[in-house]
GROMACS .gro file of C-alpha atoms in nm:
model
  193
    1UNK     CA    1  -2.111  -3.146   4.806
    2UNK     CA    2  -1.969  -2.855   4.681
    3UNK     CA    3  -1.989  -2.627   4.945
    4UNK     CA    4  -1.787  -2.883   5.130
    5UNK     CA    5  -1.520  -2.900   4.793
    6UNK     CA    6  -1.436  -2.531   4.813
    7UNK     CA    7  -1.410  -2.538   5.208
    8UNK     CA    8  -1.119  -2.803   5.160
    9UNK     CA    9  -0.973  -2.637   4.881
   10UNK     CA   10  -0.983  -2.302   5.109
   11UNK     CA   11  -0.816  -2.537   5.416
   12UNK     CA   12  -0.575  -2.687   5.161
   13UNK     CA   13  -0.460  -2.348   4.990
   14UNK     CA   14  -0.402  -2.169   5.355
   15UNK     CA   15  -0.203  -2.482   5.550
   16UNK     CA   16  -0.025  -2.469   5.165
   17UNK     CA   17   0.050  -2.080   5.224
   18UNK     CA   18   0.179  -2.104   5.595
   19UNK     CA   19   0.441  -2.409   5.544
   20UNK     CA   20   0.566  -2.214   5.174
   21UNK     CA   21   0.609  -1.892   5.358
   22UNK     CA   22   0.748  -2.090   5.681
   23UNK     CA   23   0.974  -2.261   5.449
   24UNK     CA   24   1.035  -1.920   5.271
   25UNK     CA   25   1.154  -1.727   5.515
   26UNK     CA   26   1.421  -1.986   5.655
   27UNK     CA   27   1.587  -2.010   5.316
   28UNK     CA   28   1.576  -1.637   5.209
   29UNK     CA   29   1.736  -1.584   5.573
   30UNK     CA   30   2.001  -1.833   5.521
   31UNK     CA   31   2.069  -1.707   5.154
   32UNK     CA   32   2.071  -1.323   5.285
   33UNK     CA   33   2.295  -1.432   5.613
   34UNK     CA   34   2.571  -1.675   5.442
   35UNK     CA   35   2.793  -1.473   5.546
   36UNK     CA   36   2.718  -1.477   5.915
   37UNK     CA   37   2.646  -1.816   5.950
   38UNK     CA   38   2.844  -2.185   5.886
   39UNK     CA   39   2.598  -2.337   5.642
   40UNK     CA   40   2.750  -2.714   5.645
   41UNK     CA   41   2.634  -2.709   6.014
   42UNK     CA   42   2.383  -2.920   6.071
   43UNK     CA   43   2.194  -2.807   6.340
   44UNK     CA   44   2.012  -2.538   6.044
   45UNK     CA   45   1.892  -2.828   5.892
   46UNK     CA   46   1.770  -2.980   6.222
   47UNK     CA   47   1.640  -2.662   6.360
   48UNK     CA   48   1.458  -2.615   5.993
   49UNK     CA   49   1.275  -2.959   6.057
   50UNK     CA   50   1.149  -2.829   6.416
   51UNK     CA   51   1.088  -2.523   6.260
   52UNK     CA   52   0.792  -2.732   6.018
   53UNK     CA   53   0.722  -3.005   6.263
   54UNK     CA   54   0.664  -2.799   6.569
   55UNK     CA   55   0.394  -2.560   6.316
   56UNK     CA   56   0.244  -2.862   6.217
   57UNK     CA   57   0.191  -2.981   6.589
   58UNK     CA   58   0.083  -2.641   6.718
   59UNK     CA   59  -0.135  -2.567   6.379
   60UNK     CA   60  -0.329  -2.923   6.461
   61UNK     CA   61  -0.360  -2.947   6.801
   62UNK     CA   62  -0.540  -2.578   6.809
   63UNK     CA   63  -0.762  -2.690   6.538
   64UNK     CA   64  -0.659  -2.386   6.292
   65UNK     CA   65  -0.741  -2.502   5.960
   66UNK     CA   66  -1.038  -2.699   6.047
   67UNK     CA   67  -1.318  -2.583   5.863
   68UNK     CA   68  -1.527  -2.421   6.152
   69UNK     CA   69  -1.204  -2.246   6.263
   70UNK     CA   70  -1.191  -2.104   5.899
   71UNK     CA   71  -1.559  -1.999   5.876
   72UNK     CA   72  -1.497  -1.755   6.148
   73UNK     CA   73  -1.245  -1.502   6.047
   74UNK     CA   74  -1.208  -1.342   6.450
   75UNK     CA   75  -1.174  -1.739   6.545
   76UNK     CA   76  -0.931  -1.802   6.303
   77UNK     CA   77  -0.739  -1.509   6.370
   78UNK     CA   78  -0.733  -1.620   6.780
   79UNK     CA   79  -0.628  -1.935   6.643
   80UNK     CA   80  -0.325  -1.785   6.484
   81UNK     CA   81  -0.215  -1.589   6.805
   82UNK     CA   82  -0.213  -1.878   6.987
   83UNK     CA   83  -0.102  -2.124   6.783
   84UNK     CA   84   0.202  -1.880   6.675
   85UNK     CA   85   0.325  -1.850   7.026
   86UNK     CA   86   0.243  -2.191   7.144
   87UNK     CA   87   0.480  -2.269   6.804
   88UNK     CA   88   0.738  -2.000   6.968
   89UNK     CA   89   0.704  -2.156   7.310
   90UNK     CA   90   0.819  -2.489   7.107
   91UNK     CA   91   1.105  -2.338   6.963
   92UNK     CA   92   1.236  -2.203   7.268
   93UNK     CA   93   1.232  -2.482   7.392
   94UNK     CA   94   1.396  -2.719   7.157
   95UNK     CA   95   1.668  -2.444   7.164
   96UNK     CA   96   1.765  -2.444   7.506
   97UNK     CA   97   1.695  -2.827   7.600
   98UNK     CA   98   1.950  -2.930   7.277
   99UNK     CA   99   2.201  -2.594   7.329
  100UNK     CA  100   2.195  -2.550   6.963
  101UNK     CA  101   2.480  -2.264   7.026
  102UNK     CA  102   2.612  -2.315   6.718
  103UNK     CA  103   2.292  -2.138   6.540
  104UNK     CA  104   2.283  -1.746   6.495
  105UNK     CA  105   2.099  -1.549   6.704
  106UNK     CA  106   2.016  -1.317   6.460
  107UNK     CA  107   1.916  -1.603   6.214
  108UNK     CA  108   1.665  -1.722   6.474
  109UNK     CA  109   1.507  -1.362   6.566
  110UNK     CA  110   1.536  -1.302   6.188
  111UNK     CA  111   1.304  -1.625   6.079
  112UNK     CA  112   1.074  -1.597   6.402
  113UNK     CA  113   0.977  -1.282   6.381
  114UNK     CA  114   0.939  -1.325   6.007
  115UNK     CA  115   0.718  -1.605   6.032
  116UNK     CA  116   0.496  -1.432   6.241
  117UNK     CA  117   0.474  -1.132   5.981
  118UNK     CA  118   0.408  -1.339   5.681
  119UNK     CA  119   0.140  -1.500   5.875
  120UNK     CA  120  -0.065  -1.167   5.890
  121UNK     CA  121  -0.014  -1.150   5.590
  122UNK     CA  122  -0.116  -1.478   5.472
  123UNK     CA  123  -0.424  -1.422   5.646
  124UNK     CA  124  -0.519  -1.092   5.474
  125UNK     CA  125  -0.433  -1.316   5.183
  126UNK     CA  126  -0.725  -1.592   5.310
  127UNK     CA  127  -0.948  -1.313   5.324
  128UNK     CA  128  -0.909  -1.175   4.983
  129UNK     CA  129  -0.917  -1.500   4.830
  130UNK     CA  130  -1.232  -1.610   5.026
  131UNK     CA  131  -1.387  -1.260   4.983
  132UNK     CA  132  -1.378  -1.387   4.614
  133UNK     CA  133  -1.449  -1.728   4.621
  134UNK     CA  134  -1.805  -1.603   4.800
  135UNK     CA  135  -1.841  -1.315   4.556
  136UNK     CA  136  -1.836  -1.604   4.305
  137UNK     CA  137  -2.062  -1.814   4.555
  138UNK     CA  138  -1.864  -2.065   4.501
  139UNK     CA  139  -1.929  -2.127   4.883
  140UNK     CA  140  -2.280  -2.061   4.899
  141UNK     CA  141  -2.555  -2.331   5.069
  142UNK     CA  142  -2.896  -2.249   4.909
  143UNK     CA  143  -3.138  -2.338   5.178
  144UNK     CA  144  -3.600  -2.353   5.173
  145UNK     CA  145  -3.712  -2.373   5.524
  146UNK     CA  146  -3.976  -2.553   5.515
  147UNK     CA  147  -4.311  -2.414   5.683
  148UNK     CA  148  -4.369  -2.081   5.791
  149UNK     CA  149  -4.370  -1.978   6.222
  150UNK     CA  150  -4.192  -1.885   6.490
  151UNK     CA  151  -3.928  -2.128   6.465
  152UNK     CA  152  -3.915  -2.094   6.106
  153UNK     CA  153  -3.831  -1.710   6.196
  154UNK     CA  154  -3.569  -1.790   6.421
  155UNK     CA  155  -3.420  -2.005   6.211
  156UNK     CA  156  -3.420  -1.743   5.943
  157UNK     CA  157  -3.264  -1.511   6.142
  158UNK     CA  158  -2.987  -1.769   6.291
  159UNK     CA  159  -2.899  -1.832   5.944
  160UNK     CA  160  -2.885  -1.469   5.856
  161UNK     CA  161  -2.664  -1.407   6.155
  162UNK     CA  162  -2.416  -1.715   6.103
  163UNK     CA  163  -2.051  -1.664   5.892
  164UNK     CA  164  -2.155  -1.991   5.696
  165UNK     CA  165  -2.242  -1.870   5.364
  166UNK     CA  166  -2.606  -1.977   5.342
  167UNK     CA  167  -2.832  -1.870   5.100
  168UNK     CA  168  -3.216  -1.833   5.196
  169UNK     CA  169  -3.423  -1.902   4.906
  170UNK     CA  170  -3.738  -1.908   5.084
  171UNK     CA  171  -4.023  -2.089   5.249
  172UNK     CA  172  -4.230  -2.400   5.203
  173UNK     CA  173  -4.595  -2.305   5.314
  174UNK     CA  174  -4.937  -2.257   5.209
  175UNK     CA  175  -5.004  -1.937   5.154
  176UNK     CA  176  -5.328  -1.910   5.313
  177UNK     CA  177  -5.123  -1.983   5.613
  178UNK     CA  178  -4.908  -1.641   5.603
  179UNK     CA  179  -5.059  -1.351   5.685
  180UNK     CA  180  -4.766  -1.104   5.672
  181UNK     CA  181  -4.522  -1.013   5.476
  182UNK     CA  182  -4.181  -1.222   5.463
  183UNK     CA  183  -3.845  -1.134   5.375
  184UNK     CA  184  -3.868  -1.453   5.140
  185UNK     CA  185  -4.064  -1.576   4.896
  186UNK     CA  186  -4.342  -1.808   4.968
  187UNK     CA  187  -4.206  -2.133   4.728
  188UNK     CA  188  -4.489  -2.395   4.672
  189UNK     CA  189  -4.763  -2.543   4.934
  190UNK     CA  190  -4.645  -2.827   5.159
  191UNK     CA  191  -4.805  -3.090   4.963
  192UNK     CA  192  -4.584  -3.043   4.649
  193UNK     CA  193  -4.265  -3.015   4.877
   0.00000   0.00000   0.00000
């Protein structure tokens, strides 16, 4: 299906663009702070790995790149907050249960805070990119609803309402059967459905 294609590739690119900025931010911090900090320790390199492993817990237990958490962009936002200081909550922790003293302060603050930065931006990102991809309707679901009523209307107008990139391309009735006028076309009769 390839509505379903560019919904992966959409989950793949943004999990791709938290973990490179994650990853980002640590090493530009280290690079920039050198000076400040012992570099052959390595508690960095273990604190990097919790750094990746506790986003990659936090990101998958609060569901925030599955595709109905991406469909929303106020749900996927929510899903950020709280996977970002669940993720914080993690580090914290790691850092006071193992007394990693030995790591800057600064260098921690630094990354943390930067992490959380880049992932606002990352998301404005998301939303340019899938502002784009349905511009291109690359996304798009082309949908007939087949037979024209009440529930036909309501499901017309739940479709309208959704974030799920569906296309309406009309009904399925015979057209001695409609007596108004529809927002969609009126497609074949039933019979050649």
């Amino acid at each position: 299906n390839m509505n379903n294609r560019y919904s992966r590739l959409l989950q793949f690119y943004q999990i791709a663009m938290d973990f490179t900025t994650l990853n980002a931010v640590y090493f530009v911090a280290k690079y920039l702070m050198h000076n400040n900090i012992l570099l052959n320790s390595s508690e960095y390199s273990y604190f990097w790995l919790w750094l990746n492993t506790s986003w990659l817990l936090t990101s998958w237990l609060s569901n925030l790149y599955n595709e109905k958490t991406l469909g929303a962009f106020e749900r996927f936002s929510r899903g950020t907050m709280h996977a970002f200081f669940s993720w914080l909550a993690l580090i914290m922790a790691y850092l006071y249960f193992t007394r990693k003293l030995e790591i800057s302060r600064l260098f921690i603050v630094v990354v943390l805070s930067s992490h959380g930065i880049m992932l606002i931006i990352n998301r404005l990102m998301f939303l340019m990119v899938r502002g784009y991809m349905r511009g291109k309707q690359m996304f798009c679901r082309k949908v007939i609803i087949i037979g024209y009523n009440e529930t036909a209307k309501k499901l017309t107008t739940y479709l309208e309402d959704e974030d799920n990139l569906t296309e309406i391309v009309g009904y399925c009735e015979r057209e001695e059967n409609v007596s108004e006028l529809t927002h969609y076309p009126i497609l074949a009769q039933l019979e050649n459905a």
